[in-house]
Amino acid sequence: MASTLTPQQPTPGPTSTPTPTLTLKPGTAYADAWQRCLAVAPEAFRDGRVLNLWGAAWRPDGRALPATTPVDGTPVAGVPRLDGPTAVRAVRAALDQHRAWRHVSLPERRARIAATLDALSEHRDLLALLLVWEIGKPWRLALADVDRAIDGVRWYVDGIEPMLAGRAPLDGPVSNVASWNYPMSVLVHAVLVQALAGNAVVAKTPTDGGVACLTLAFALAAREGVPVTLVSGSGGELSEALVRAPEIGCVSFVGGRDTGATVADAVAGLGTRHVLEQEGLNTWGVWDFSDWAALSALIPKLFDYGKQRCTAYPRFVVQRSRFDNFLSAYLPAVRTVRVGHPLAVTGPDDPLPELDFGPLINAAKAKELADQVAEAVDRGAVPLHRGLPDPARFLPGQDTSAYLHPVTLLNPPPSSPLHHAEPFGPVDTIVLVDTEAELLAAMNASNGALVATLATDDRRSYDRLAPHIRAFKVGHGTPRSRGDRDEWFGGWGASWHGAFVGGELLVRAVTQGPADERLPGNFPEYRLTP
């Protein structure tokens, strides 16, 4: 019989303090956010739906599907799905924009991107509120997503000239297919830098969330004359246009390995320039380590946004002889992780709650992970921690089907996806090892990752072992992140294909240089020539 991950809420005893009744913070309802969108960009929002942007016009084409927020089940705008032939027309229109934009002077491009950033800054709070509703980000993290996009692109605006020296835009627009978890700091950031470098840009709205936030951001960019296209639809339906179309100059993809492998095969056959970021099982190794207070302080931070990010650490590989110390540091820390409704307050003047995460992206994802955990436990994994919902962090009677509280398992069986793949949710797994060889094998379980960390007191051990960890960034006792500005980012093995990005490398990835140039990157079977 499968174990359940739906713990019973504790029944208050006769002396328990009554739980305060929570309500939505005034002015933060989804209906309020929608009305603000209508006031800011009426051209992009109409009749309760968002529009597609292509051919420099907002169009009511596409079939809008019903959608609800993962936060509490409130109905929200769904993506207006285009069909394949319409997407082909959109890409061809983007090529026309590209041919004009690539001849616009750099000072003019800088001015238009800078004006876009000013507009994004003006509507920062609305963009963040949309992220809360559409993808469940707590307010603090939603603001950070918006701010990182704005601040990151400003860095390029201020220093773009030397990055473009001797370089030219591509022959066709850049196509962006990105995951839903960072609409601003990943997708909008990339789009604006690509346009600054002289390219028209096509982007697909993630199917799982973020459509209103992205629509507003693209509307602000389009008003400043930036050649952006934003379309919605299923990946299978639109891939012919967004990945395989001969008009495309570069494909930028952020997502899962299965879809990424399909995209990689397509661009390899076509010779299309590409940046393909895919997930990997990022691991945290513990070997001859003793600073348990420092580790304990980090554990709650590692749960930001429910580990729904490409640089999350869901796997701990722990030296067996240090396991008791590890648990003494880990378990009290994981019990402090705060989960709840991101906009629920006890009074109208109260600040929005400080949370580590809210819901997962949808109820289906929460159920999938719960089922994987239950199956792993049935097959021998040991449950070390199962978080309990705190009624004081939710609205009375709200839909909580998309919420999953932290879970920690010891030794998931090899047959479980939790043994070798990234869960993309608040599920930690722990693997015990006795030798350095076992440590490295366990840390390299997913054939390449984006980040990893090795916590060890001995710097010589770190220097000896870190080069054998197949992750692009390896930290010494501290977490690594995607990075901003001039910090490179990439991956090894199956976690990444194509050009690396960050700083000058992001510009090089979407521009043409010398004829014999080789782009830095992870090209397993071929080398890419501009």
Short mmCIF file of C-alpha atoms in Angstrom, two decimals:
data_model
loop_
_atom_site.label_atom_id
_atom_site.label_comp_id
_atom_site.label_asym_id
_atom_site.label_seq_id
_atom_site.Cartn_x
_atom_site.Cartn_y
_atom_site.Cartn_z
CA MET A 1 0.00 0.00 0.00
CA ALA A 2 1.50 3.36 -1.03
CA SER A 3 2.42 5.75 1.77
CA THR A 4 0.59 9.07 1.83
CA LEU A 5 2.06 12.56 1.91
CA THR A 6 -1.10 14.28 3.13
CA PRO A 7 -0.56 14.57 6.89
CA GLN A 8 -3.50 15.23 9.14
CA GLN A 9 -3.61 18.71 10.58
CA PRO A 10 -3.25 18.68 14.36
CA THR A 11 -6.44 19.24 16.30
CA PRO A 12 -6.12 22.20 18.70
CA GLY A 13 -6.37 21.24 22.34
CA PRO A 14 -8.65 23.01 24.80
CA THR A 15 -5.90 25.48 25.80
CA SER A 16 -4.72 26.25 22.25
CA THR A 17 -4.61 29.88 21.15
CA PRO A 18 -7.19 30.44 18.37
CA THR A 19 -5.63 30.72 14.91
CA PRO A 20 -6.10 34.22 13.45
CA THR A 21 -8.29 34.32 10.35
CA LEU A 22 -6.30 35.34 7.30
CA THR A 23 -7.51 37.45 4.39
CA LEU A 24 -5.95 38.69 1.19
CA LYS A 25 -3.89 41.82 1.53
CA PRO A 26 -6.09 44.67 0.21
CA GLY A 27 -5.25 45.61 -3.36
CA THR A 28 -3.49 42.34 -4.14
CA ALA A 29 -6.39 40.28 -5.51
CA TYR A 30 -5.93 38.90 -9.00
CA ALA A 31 -8.86 41.01 -10.18
CA ASP A 32 -7.01 44.09 -8.95
CA ALA A 33 -3.86 43.07 -10.83
CA TRP A 34 -5.87 42.46 -14.01
CA GLN A 35 -7.49 45.90 -13.85
CA ARG A 36 -4.07 47.47 -13.44
CA CYS A 37 -2.86 45.58 -16.54
CA LEU A 38 -5.80 46.95 -18.50
CA ALA A 39 -4.92 50.47 -17.39
CA VAL A 40 -1.21 50.15 -18.18
CA ALA A 41 -1.33 48.24 -21.49
CA PRO A 42 -4.89 48.02 -22.83
CA GLU A 43 -3.57 47.04 -26.26
CA ALA A 44 -2.34 43.70 -24.88
CA PHE A 45 -5.24 42.71 -22.59
CA ARG A 46 -8.79 42.39 -23.88
CA ASP A 47 -12.08 40.75 -22.84
CA GLY A 48 -10.55 38.82 -19.96
CA ARG A 49 -7.70 37.38 -22.04
CA VAL A 50 -4.18 38.23 -23.10
CA LEU A 51 -3.23 38.63 -26.75
CA ASN A 52 -0.36 37.37 -28.87
CA LEU A 53 2.16 39.88 -30.18
CA TRP A 54 3.55 39.34 -33.66
CA GLY A 55 4.13 41.42 -36.74
CA ALA A 56 4.38 44.47 -34.44
CA ALA A 57 0.67 44.12 -33.52
CA TRP A 58 -1.34 42.60 -30.70
CA ARG A 59 -3.66 39.96 -32.12
CA PRO A 60 -6.67 38.11 -30.68
CA ASP A 61 -5.74 34.88 -32.46
CA GLY A 62 -5.09 31.69 -30.59
CA ARG A 63 -7.37 29.54 -28.46
CA ALA A 64 -7.38 30.68 -24.85
CA LEU A 65 -7.64 27.79 -22.40
CA PRO A 66 -9.04 28.17 -18.88
CA ALA A 67 -6.45 28.41 -16.13
CA THR A 68 -6.25 28.77 -12.37
CA THR A 69 -3.54 30.04 -10.07
CA PRO A 70 -1.60 27.48 -8.02
CA VAL A 71 -1.87 29.87 -5.05
CA ASP A 72 -5.51 29.12 -4.17
CA GLY A 73 -7.35 28.01 -7.31
CA THR A 74 -8.53 31.47 -8.38
CA PRO A 75 -9.24 31.62 -12.14
CA VAL A 76 -6.54 33.52 -14.08
CA ALA A 77 -5.87 34.30 -17.72
CA GLY A 78 -4.80 31.29 -19.75
CA VAL A 79 -2.32 31.22 -22.60
CA PRO A 80 -3.81 31.99 -26.06
CA ARG A 81 -2.49 29.00 -27.98
CA LEU A 82 -1.57 29.55 -31.61
CA ASP A 83 -1.50 26.83 -34.21
CA GLY A 84 1.64 25.91 -36.11
CA PRO A 85 0.91 27.77 -39.38
CA THR A 86 0.22 31.02 -37.52
CA ALA A 87 3.47 30.63 -35.59
CA VAL A 88 5.31 30.25 -38.91
CA ARG A 89 3.79 33.54 -40.06
CA ALA A 90 4.87 35.15 -36.79
CA VAL A 91 8.47 34.02 -37.28
CA ARG A 92 8.52 35.31 -40.84
CA ALA A 93 7.23 38.67 -39.63
CA ALA A 94 9.98 38.67 -37.00
CA LEU A 95 12.54 38.18 -39.76
CA ASP A 96 11.28 41.34 -41.45
CA GLN A 97 11.67 43.19 -38.15
CA HIS A 98 15.13 41.71 -37.72
CA ARG A 99 16.32 42.93 -41.11
CA ALA A 100 15.36 46.47 -40.15
CA TRP A 101 16.50 46.39 -36.53
CA ARG A 102 19.99 45.06 -37.24
CA HIS A 103 20.72 48.34 -39.05
CA VAL A 104 19.49 50.56 -36.20
CA SER A 105 22.46 52.31 -34.59
CA LEU A 106 23.73 51.08 -31.27
CA PRO A 107 23.03 54.42 -29.51
CA GLU A 108 19.41 54.19 -30.65
CA ARG A 109 19.12 50.57 -29.53
CA ARG A 110 20.58 51.48 -26.15
CA ALA A 111 18.10 54.33 -25.77
CA ARG A 112 15.12 52.09 -26.52
CA ILE A 113 16.24 49.31 -24.18
CA ALA A 114 16.97 51.88 -21.44
CA ALA A 115 13.48 53.33 -21.88
CA THR A 116 12.04 49.82 -21.58
CA LEU A 117 13.92 49.31 -18.32
CA ASP A 118 12.52 52.59 -16.99
CA ALA A 119 9.01 51.41 -17.83
CA LEU A 120 9.61 48.03 -16.17
CA SER A 121 10.87 49.83 -13.07
CA GLU A 122 7.76 52.03 -13.00
CA HIS A 123 5.54 48.93 -12.98
CA ARG A 124 7.82 46.76 -10.83
CA ASP A 125 5.21 45.98 -8.17
CA LEU A 126 2.55 44.99 -10.70
CA LEU A 127 4.94 42.66 -12.51
CA ALA A 128 5.85 41.05 -9.18
CA LEU A 129 2.19 40.69 -8.15
CA LEU A 130 1.47 38.90 -11.42
CA LEU A 131 4.34 36.50 -10.69
CA VAL A 132 2.82 35.74 -7.29
CA TRP A 133 -0.53 34.85 -8.81
CA GLU A 134 0.65 33.08 -11.93
CA ILE A 135 3.54 30.96 -10.65
CA GLY A 136 3.18 31.16 -6.87
CA LYS A 137 6.33 33.09 -5.99
CA PRO A 138 6.40 34.65 -2.53
CA TRP A 139 6.47 38.45 -2.68
CA ARG A 140 10.15 38.75 -1.75
CA LEU A 141 11.23 36.37 -4.49
CA ALA A 142 8.87 37.87 -7.07
CA LEU A 143 10.36 41.32 -6.50
CA ALA A 144 13.85 39.83 -6.75
CA ASP A 145 12.98 38.24 -10.11
CA VAL A 146 11.87 41.60 -11.52
CA ASP A 147 14.81 43.50 -10.03
CA ARG A 148 17.40 41.03 -11.35
CA ALA A 149 16.02 41.43 -14.85
CA ILE A 150 16.13 45.22 -14.72
CA ASP A 151 19.50 45.53 -12.98
CA GLY A 152 21.08 42.83 -15.13
CA VAL A 153 20.08 44.42 -18.43
CA ARG A 154 21.17 47.88 -17.22
CA TRP A 155 24.65 46.44 -16.77
CA TYR A 156 24.67 45.49 -20.46
CA VAL A 157 23.25 48.87 -21.53
CA ASP A 158 26.05 50.63 -19.67
CA GLY A 159 28.86 48.45 -21.01
CA ILE A 160 27.75 46.99 -24.33
CA GLU A 161 30.19 48.78 -26.67
CA PRO A 162 33.32 46.70 -26.04
CA MET A 163 31.25 43.50 -26.09
CA LEU A 164 30.07 44.30 -29.62
CA ALA A 165 33.44 45.41 -30.99
CA GLY A 166 34.03 43.57 -34.27
CA ARG A 167 30.70 41.76 -34.04
CA ALA A 168 27.40 41.95 -35.93
CA PRO A 169 23.83 40.75 -35.35
CA LEU A 170 22.83 37.29 -36.56
CA ASP A 171 21.17 36.68 -39.91
CA GLY A 172 17.83 35.93 -38.29
CA PRO A 173 15.92 36.55 -35.06
CA VAL A 174 16.64 34.76 -31.79
CA SER A 175 13.97 32.26 -30.70
CA ASN A 176 13.44 31.84 -26.94
CA VAL A 177 11.69 28.87 -25.34
CA ALA A 178 11.99 29.06 -21.55
CA SER A 179 10.57 27.41 -18.46
CA TRP A 180 8.02 29.17 -16.29
CA ASN A 181 10.02 29.63 -13.07
CA TYR A 182 11.93 32.85 -13.86
CA PRO A 183 9.95 34.81 -16.48
CA MET A 184 11.72 38.09 -15.78
CA SER A 185 15.29 37.40 -14.65
CA VAL A 186 15.85 34.66 -17.24
CA LEU A 187 13.50 35.19 -20.20
CA VAL A 188 12.95 38.97 -20.27
CA HIS A 189 16.60 39.53 -19.34
CA ALA A 190 17.78 37.38 -22.25
CA VAL A 191 15.32 38.92 -24.71
CA LEU A 192 16.37 42.50 -23.97
CA VAL A 193 20.09 41.71 -24.20
CA GLN A 194 19.52 39.88 -27.49
CA ALA A 195 17.68 42.94 -28.84
CA LEU A 196 20.36 45.28 -27.54
CA ALA A 197 22.89 43.24 -29.54
CA GLY A 198 20.92 43.97 -32.72
CA ASN A 199 18.53 41.04 -33.06
CA ALA A 200 14.77 40.85 -33.32
CA VAL A 201 13.43 38.44 -30.76
CA VAL A 202 10.73 35.77 -30.67
CA ALA A 203 9.62 34.25 -27.34
CA LYS A 204 7.13 31.57 -26.39
CA THR A 205 5.16 32.05 -23.19
CA PRO A 206 5.61 29.05 -20.87
CA THR A 207 2.50 26.88 -20.91
CA ASP A 208 2.45 26.45 -17.13
CA GLY A 209 2.42 30.09 -16.05
CA GLY A 210 3.60 33.67 -16.40
CA VAL A 211 1.59 34.77 -19.42
CA ALA A 212 0.19 38.03 -18.01
CA CYS A 213 3.52 39.09 -16.51
CA LEU A 214 5.34 38.44 -19.79
CA THR A 215 2.59 40.09 -21.81
CA LEU A 216 2.90 43.27 -19.75
CA ALA A 217 6.70 43.25 -19.99
CA PHE A 218 6.63 42.73 -23.76
CA ALA A 219 3.98 45.43 -24.16
CA LEU A 220 6.29 47.91 -22.43
CA ALA A 221 9.17 46.88 -24.69
CA ALA A 222 7.07 47.05 -27.87
CA ARG A 223 5.95 50.58 -27.00
CA GLU A 224 9.60 51.65 -27.06
CA GLY A 225 10.05 50.22 -30.54
CA VAL A 226 11.93 47.07 -29.50
CA PRO A 227 11.24 44.31 -32.09
CA VAL A 228 9.76 41.64 -29.82
CA THR A 229 7.34 38.83 -30.65
CA LEU A 230 5.44 36.91 -27.96
CA VAL A 231 3.40 33.86 -28.89
CA SER A 232 1.74 31.05 -26.96
CA GLY A 233 1.10 27.43 -27.73
CA SER A 234 2.19 23.88 -27.10
CA GLY A 235 5.83 23.08 -27.67
CA GLY A 236 5.00 20.30 -30.10
CA GLU A 237 2.73 22.52 -32.16
CA LEU A 238 5.12 25.47 -32.33
CA SER A 239 8.49 23.71 -32.54
CA GLU A 240 8.48 23.67 -36.33
CA ALA A 241 8.39 27.46 -36.30
CA LEU A 242 10.38 28.30 -33.18
CA VAL A 243 13.14 25.67 -33.49
CA ARG A 244 13.30 24.39 -37.07
CA ALA A 245 12.34 27.42 -39.16
CA PRO A 246 15.14 28.50 -41.51
CA GLU A 247 14.51 32.12 -40.54
CA ILE A 248 15.75 31.53 -36.97
CA GLY A 249 19.28 32.74 -36.25
CA CYS A 250 19.63 31.18 -32.78
CA VAL A 251 17.57 29.02 -30.43
CA SER A 252 17.74 29.76 -26.70
CA PHE A 253 16.09 27.01 -24.63
CA VAL A 254 15.63 26.59 -20.87
CA GLY A 255 13.77 23.50 -19.72
CA GLY A 256 13.80 19.78 -19.12
CA ARG A 257 16.13 17.17 -20.58
CA ASP A 258 13.57 15.30 -22.64
CA THR A 259 12.39 18.36 -24.54
CA GLY A 260 15.91 19.76 -24.61
CA ALA A 261 17.25 16.59 -26.22
CA THR A 262 14.67 16.91 -29.00
CA VAL A 263 15.63 20.53 -29.55
CA ALA A 264 19.34 19.63 -29.51
CA ASP A 265 18.82 17.00 -32.20
CA ALA A 266 16.92 19.47 -34.35
CA VAL A 267 19.44 22.32 -34.14
CA ALA A 268 22.39 19.97 -34.61
CA GLY A 269 20.93 18.74 -37.88
CA LEU A 270 20.21 22.27 -39.07
CA GLY A 271 23.46 23.82 -37.86
CA THR A 272 21.50 26.51 -36.00
CA ARG A 273 23.31 28.41 -33.29
CA HIS A 274 21.92 27.45 -29.88
CA VAL A 275 21.98 27.84 -26.11
CA LEU A 276 20.23 24.91 -24.43
CA GLU A 277 20.03 24.92 -20.63
CA GLN A 278 18.60 21.71 -19.18
CA GLU A 279 18.19 20.40 -15.68
CA GLY A 280 20.68 18.29 -13.79
CA LEU A 281 20.76 16.77 -10.32
CA ASN A 282 22.73 19.42 -8.42
CA THR A 283 24.40 17.85 -5.39
CA TRP A 284 25.86 18.98 -2.07
CA GLY A 285 28.68 16.76 -0.86
CA VAL A 286 29.75 16.53 2.79
CA TRP A 287 33.22 15.09 3.42
CA ASP A 288 35.50 15.56 6.46
CA PHE A 289 33.34 18.52 7.43
CA SER A 290 32.62 20.08 10.85
CA ASP A 291 31.07 23.58 10.49
CA TRP A 292 27.55 22.37 11.21
CA ALA A 293 26.26 25.75 12.37
CA ALA A 294 27.06 27.23 8.96
CA LEU A 295 25.32 24.36 7.18
CA SER A 296 22.27 24.64 9.41
CA ALA A 297 21.94 28.35 8.58
CA LEU A 298 21.99 27.57 4.85
CA ILE A 299 19.36 24.81 4.78
CA PRO A 300 16.22 27.04 4.81
CA LYS A 301 17.71 29.28 2.10
CA LEU A 302 18.19 26.26 -0.12
CA PHE A 303 14.39 25.85 -0.11
CA ASP A 304 13.74 29.22 -1.75
CA TYR A 305 10.81 28.93 -4.16
CA GLY A 306 10.36 25.29 -3.20
CA LYS A 307 13.56 24.31 -5.05
CA GLN A 308 11.77 25.05 -8.35
CA ARG A 309 14.88 26.44 -9.95
CA CYS A 310 17.71 25.13 -12.06
CA THR A 311 20.36 25.78 -9.40
CA ALA A 312 18.51 24.15 -6.49
CA TYR A 313 20.28 21.50 -4.39
CA PRO A 314 17.93 18.53 -3.87
CA ARG A 315 20.63 15.90 -3.21
CA PHE A 316 23.01 15.64 -0.24
CA VAL A 317 25.84 13.11 -0.48
CA VAL A 318 27.06 12.61 3.07
CA GLN A 319 30.03 10.79 4.55
CA ARG A 320 28.53 8.02 6.66
CA SER A 321 30.76 8.75 9.66
CA ARG A 322 29.43 12.34 9.74
CA PHE A 323 25.76 11.47 9.21
CA ASP A 324 24.72 11.90 12.84
CA ASN A 325 26.23 15.40 12.92
CA PHE A 326 24.62 16.19 9.58
CA LEU A 327 21.16 15.20 10.82
CA SER A 328 21.59 17.25 13.99
CA ALA A 329 22.23 20.29 11.81
CA TYR A 330 19.76 19.53 9.02
CA LEU A 331 16.56 18.47 10.78
CA PRO A 332 16.05 21.49 13.08
CA ALA A 333 16.76 23.76 10.11
CA VAL A 334 14.32 22.12 7.69
CA ARG A 335 11.59 22.36 10.32
CA THR A 336 11.85 26.15 10.16
CA VAL A 337 11.00 26.36 6.44
CA ARG A 338 7.95 28.60 5.99
CA VAL A 339 5.23 27.60 3.49
CA GLY A 340 1.91 29.33 2.92
CA HIS A 341 -0.32 31.60 0.86
CA PRO A 342 1.93 34.40 -0.41
CA LEU A 343 -0.68 37.17 -0.04
CA ALA A 344 -2.48 36.17 3.18
CA VAL A 345 -2.38 38.58 6.13
CA THR A 346 -4.19 38.94 9.45
CA GLY A 347 -4.88 42.66 9.04
CA PRO A 348 -4.99 45.18 6.19
CA ASP A 349 -1.90 47.00 7.42
CA ASP A 350 0.20 43.89 7.94
CA PRO A 351 3.16 43.30 5.61
CA LEU A 352 3.00 40.40 3.22
CA PRO A 353 4.25 37.17 4.80
CA GLU A 354 7.92 36.20 4.77
CA LEU A 355 7.86 32.75 3.17
CA ASP A 356 10.46 30.38 1.77
CA PHE A 357 7.93 29.17 -0.78
CA GLY A 358 4.26 28.93 -1.58
CA PRO A 359 2.64 26.42 -3.94
CA LEU A 360 4.34 24.38 -6.60
CA ILE A 361 3.55 25.37 -10.17
CA ASN A 362 0.33 23.32 -10.20
CA ALA A 363 -1.55 20.57 -8.40
CA ALA A 364 -0.42 17.97 -10.94
CA LYS A 365 3.23 18.62 -10.06
CA ALA A 366 2.50 18.39 -6.34
CA LYS A 367 0.74 15.06 -6.85
CA GLU A 368 3.51 13.74 -9.09
CA LEU A 369 6.14 14.43 -6.44
CA ALA A 370 3.97 13.06 -3.64
CA ASP A 371 3.48 9.86 -5.64
CA GLN A 372 7.22 9.58 -6.32
CA VAL A 373 7.98 9.97 -2.62
CA ALA A 374 5.37 7.39 -1.65
CA GLU A 375 6.73 4.94 -4.22
CA ALA A 376 10.32 5.49 -3.07
CA VAL A 377 9.34 4.83 0.54
CA ASP A 378 7.49 1.65 -0.46
CA ARG A 379 10.70 0.49 -2.16
CA GLY A 380 12.93 1.13 0.82
CA ALA A 381 13.71 4.84 1.15
CA VAL A 382 13.63 6.07 4.75
CA PRO A 383 11.49 9.18 5.39
CA LEU A 384 13.48 11.45 7.72
CA HIS A 385 11.20 14.49 7.57
CA ARG A 386 7.69 15.30 6.36
CA GLY A 387 6.57 18.89 6.74
CA LEU A 388 3.15 19.68 8.21
CA PRO A 389 0.90 22.48 6.94
CA ASP A 390 0.50 25.41 9.32
CA PRO A 391 -3.17 26.56 9.29
CA ALA A 392 -1.99 30.03 10.33
CA ARG A 393 -0.43 30.53 6.90
CA PHE A 394 -3.47 29.77 4.70
CA LEU A 395 -6.85 31.33 3.96
CA PRO A 396 -9.84 29.56 5.49
CA GLY A 397 -10.99 26.76 3.20
CA GLN A 398 -8.62 27.66 0.37
CA ASP A 399 -7.58 25.18 -2.30
CA THR A 400 -4.17 23.81 -1.25
CA SER A 401 -3.85 21.07 -3.86
CA ALA A 402 -0.69 22.65 -5.35
CA TYR A 403 1.16 22.77 -2.04
CA LEU A 404 3.75 20.20 -0.99
CA HIS A 405 5.66 20.71 2.25
CA PRO A 406 9.34 19.76 2.59
CA VAL A 407 10.13 16.06 2.49
CA THR A 408 13.49 14.41 3.16
CA LEU A 409 14.30 10.82 2.20
CA LEU A 410 17.35 8.72 3.00
CA ASN A 411 18.70 6.42 0.26
CA PRO A 412 16.03 6.53 -2.47
CA PRO A 413 16.15 3.26 -4.42
CA PRO A 414 17.87 3.20 -7.83
CA SER A 415 14.51 2.44 -9.45
CA SER A 416 13.09 5.78 -8.26
CA PRO A 417 13.31 9.00 -10.33
CA LEU A 418 14.37 10.66 -7.08
CA HIS A 419 17.60 8.67 -7.23
CA HIS A 420 18.90 10.10 -10.51
CA ALA A 421 16.76 13.07 -11.62
CA GLU A 422 16.02 16.55 -10.37
CA PRO A 423 12.62 16.60 -8.59
CA PHE A 424 12.08 20.33 -9.19
CA GLY A 425 10.27 20.63 -5.91
CA PRO A 426 10.83 20.59 -2.11
CA VAL A 427 12.05 16.99 -1.88
CA ASP A 428 15.54 16.41 -0.51
CA THR A 429 17.30 13.07 -0.80
CA ILE A 430 20.35 11.92 1.15
CA VAL A 431 22.84 9.30 0.02
CA LEU A 432 25.49 7.93 2.39
CA VAL A 433 29.01 7.09 1.18
CA ASP A 434 32.18 5.73 2.73
CA THR A 435 34.90 6.53 0.21
CA GLU A 436 35.90 9.42 -2.00
CA ALA A 437 35.19 7.31 -5.07
CA GLU A 438 31.63 6.72 -3.86
CA LEU A 439 31.27 10.42 -3.10
CA LEU A 440 32.17 11.41 -6.65
CA ALA A 441 30.02 8.71 -8.22
CA ALA A 442 26.99 9.82 -6.20
CA MET A 443 27.60 13.49 -6.96
CA ASN A 444 27.79 12.70 -10.68
CA ALA A 445 24.65 10.57 -10.80
CA SER A 446 22.86 12.61 -13.47
CA ASN A 447 25.60 12.84 -16.12
CA GLY A 448 26.22 16.53 -15.71
CA ALA A 449 24.80 19.34 -13.63
CA LEU A 450 24.75 23.12 -13.54
CA VAL A 451 26.06 23.60 -9.99
CA ALA A 452 27.42 21.55 -7.11
CA THR A 453 28.99 22.16 -3.72
CA LEU A 454 31.57 20.22 -1.74
CA ALA A 455 31.63 21.00 1.98
CA THR A 456 34.94 19.95 3.47
CA ASP A 457 37.26 21.47 6.07
CA ASP A 458 40.35 20.54 4.09
CA ARG A 459 41.10 22.87 1.19
CA ARG A 460 43.47 20.29 -0.28
CA SER A 461 40.65 17.74 -0.40
CA TYR A 462 38.42 20.26 -2.15
CA ASP A 463 41.10 21.11 -4.71
CA ARG A 464 41.69 17.41 -5.40
CA LEU A 465 38.02 16.35 -5.65
CA ALA A 466 36.24 19.36 -7.17
CA PRO A 467 37.68 18.94 -10.70
CA HIS A 468 36.07 15.49 -10.85
CA ILE A 469 32.57 16.79 -10.08
CA ARG A 470 30.70 17.17 -13.37
CA ALA A 471 29.06 20.52 -12.69
CA PHE A 472 29.77 23.84 -14.35
CA LYS A 473 30.13 25.70 -11.04
CA VAL A 474 31.40 24.03 -7.88
CA GLY A 475 31.30 25.82 -4.53
CA HIS A 476 33.48 25.15 -1.49
CA GLY A 477 30.91 24.89 1.28
CA THR A 478 28.70 27.59 -0.25
CA PRO A 479 25.90 27.38 -2.83
CA ARG A 480 26.50 28.48 -6.41
CA SER A 481 23.92 30.35 -8.48
CA ARG A 482 23.19 31.08 -12.10
CA GLY A 483 24.97 34.41 -11.72
CA ASP A 484 24.50 37.84 -13.21
CA ARG A 485 26.37 40.32 -15.32
CA ASP A 486 29.89 39.14 -16.23
CA GLU A 487 29.69 35.74 -14.52
CA TRP A 488 29.75 32.83 -16.98
CA PHE A 489 27.08 30.18 -16.84
CA GLY A 490 26.78 26.80 -18.49
CA GLY A 491 26.71 23.11 -17.71
CA TRP A 492 28.40 19.80 -18.39
CA GLY A 493 27.09 16.67 -20.06
CA ALA A 494 23.35 16.37 -20.47
CA SER A 495 22.65 19.52 -18.43
CA TRP A 496 23.66 21.86 -21.26
CA HIS A 497 24.17 21.97 -25.02
CA GLY A 498 25.58 24.80 -27.09
CA ALA A 499 27.15 28.12 -26.20
CA PHE A 500 27.78 29.25 -22.65
CA VAL A 501 26.34 32.61 -21.59
CA GLY A 502 26.89 35.44 -19.12
CA GLY A 503 28.51 38.81 -19.68
CA GLU A 504 30.40 38.95 -22.96
CA LEU A 505 29.58 35.30 -23.67
CA LEU A 506 25.84 36.05 -23.79
CA VAL A 507 26.51 38.74 -26.39
CA ARG A 508 28.86 36.47 -28.35
CA ALA A 509 26.23 33.72 -28.38
CA VAL A 510 23.78 35.96 -30.28
CA THR A 511 26.18 37.84 -32.56
CA GLN A 512 28.57 36.97 -35.36
CA GLY A 513 32.31 37.41 -34.96
CA PRO A 514 35.35 36.29 -36.95
CA ALA A 515 34.75 33.54 -39.49
CA ASP A 516 36.97 31.07 -37.61
CA GLU A 517 35.46 31.79 -34.19
CA ARG A 518 34.62 28.89 -31.89
CA LEU A 519 32.08 29.72 -29.21
CA PRO A 520 32.85 28.53 -25.67
CA GLY A 521 30.31 25.91 -24.73
CA ASN A 522 29.28 22.32 -24.33
CA PHE A 523 29.17 20.82 -27.81
CA PRO A 524 29.40 17.04 -27.27
CA GLU A 525 29.36 15.85 -30.89
CA TYR A 526 30.22 18.86 -33.02
CA ARG A 527 31.72 22.33 -32.98
CA LEU A 528 29.59 25.31 -33.88
CA THR A 529 30.91 27.86 -36.37
CA PRO A 530 29.11 31.20 -36.76
#
